[in-house]
Amino acid sequence: MSKTTITVYGIPNCDSVKKARVWLTDHGVDYVFHDFKKQGVPPEAVDQWLKHVSWEVLVNRKGTTWRKLDPALQASVVDNASARAMMMEHASVVKRPVVVKGQSVIVGVNPEAWLGVVS
């Protein structure tokens, strides 16, 4: 019986990603870390996330990256396709962390939801 891998997507210096990694480690959970800065945002992963989570959840409209974007560019993000294009172009606009196990996609710091996928 093979175990489904847990993948944490994010940026290493992001406080939310740090919290997730510490929580998983403290709970003895093995995971793979995917660094957006070094490895980019995988298009197939974004497609999978968008099947399970709304683009409004995935796009961090409160973060620095979003606030620095041109207002017209911000206004152009209105659906899955435009959000996907934005996330591919600006990795830091993805709300972090994205924790994935199988079909479960958890966005942001959510220990209660993590418990559900690690057990």
GROMACS .gro file of C-alpha atoms in nm, residues 53-115:
model
   63
   53VAL     CA    1  -1.056   2.546  -0.461
   54SER     CA    2  -1.202   2.871  -0.588
   55TRP     CA    3  -0.966   3.112  -0.763
   56GLU     CA    4  -1.079   3.375  -0.510
   57VAL     CA    5  -0.919   3.161  -0.236
   58LEU     CA    6  -0.599   3.093  -0.432
   59VAL     CA    7  -0.524   3.453  -0.532
   60ASN     CA    8  -0.394   3.653  -0.236
   61ARG     CA    9  -0.547   3.993  -0.292
   62LYS     CA   10  -0.421   4.122   0.043
   63GLY     CA   11  -0.050   4.061  -0.017
   64THR     CA   12   0.225   4.297  -0.124
   65THR     CA   13   0.259   4.145  -0.471
   66TRP     CA   14  -0.110   4.203  -0.548
   67ARG     CA   15  -0.105   4.557  -0.412
   68LYS     CA   16   0.191   4.646  -0.634
   69LEU     CA   17   0.016   4.529  -0.952
   70ASP     CA   18  -0.142   4.779  -1.186
   71PRO     CA   19  -0.512   4.828  -1.097
   72ALA     CA   20  -0.613   4.736  -1.453
   73LEU     CA   21  -0.424   4.407  -1.419
   74GLN     CA   22  -0.592   4.343  -1.084
   75ALA     CA   23  -0.933   4.414  -1.238
   76SER     CA   24  -0.863   4.167  -1.519
   77VAL     CA   25  -0.861   3.872  -1.276
   78VAL     CA   26  -1.223   3.761  -1.288
   79ASP     CA   27  -1.229   3.383  -1.339
   80ASN     CA   28  -1.022   3.062  -1.331
   81ALA     CA   29  -0.845   3.137  -1.659
   82SER     CA   30  -0.740   3.492  -1.569
   83ALA     CA   31  -0.644   3.387  -1.215
   84ARG     CA   32  -0.437   3.100  -1.353
   85ALA     CA   33  -0.255   3.336  -1.590
   86MET     CA   34  -0.186   3.576  -1.300
   87MET     CA   35  -0.052   3.294  -1.078
   88MET     CA   36   0.174   3.168  -1.357
   89GLU     CA   37   0.312   3.518  -1.418
   90HIS     CA   38   0.339   3.628  -1.053
   91ALA     CA   39   0.410   3.329  -0.825
   92SER     CA   40   0.395   3.545  -0.513
   93VAL     CA   41   0.029   3.624  -0.575
   94VAL     CA   42  -0.061   3.264  -0.479
   95LYS     CA   43  -0.197   3.253  -0.125
   96ARG     CA   44   0.037   3.041   0.083
   97PRO     CA   45   0.087   2.773   0.178
   98VAL     CA   46  -0.095   2.539  -0.055
   99VAL     CA   47  -0.095   2.198   0.111
  100VAL     CA   48  -0.191   1.909  -0.117
  101LYS     CA   49  -0.251   1.542  -0.050
  102GLY     CA   50  -0.428   1.350  -0.323
  103GLN     CA   51  -0.746   1.541  -0.406
  104SER     CA   52  -0.729   1.753  -0.089
  105VAL     CA   53  -0.614   2.111  -0.143
  106ILE     CA   54  -0.581   2.335   0.164
  107VAL     CA   55  -0.488   2.700   0.116
  108GLY     CA   56  -0.349   2.912   0.397
  109VAL     CA   57  -0.270   2.827   0.759
  110ASN     CA   58  -0.535   2.575   0.868
  111PRO     CA   59  -0.414   2.316   1.122
  112GLU     CA   60  -0.763   2.167   1.164
  113ALA     CA   61  -0.783   2.092   0.792
  114TRP     CA   62  -0.425   1.964   0.789
  115LEU     CA   63  -0.517   1.715   1.062
   0.00000   0.00000   0.00000
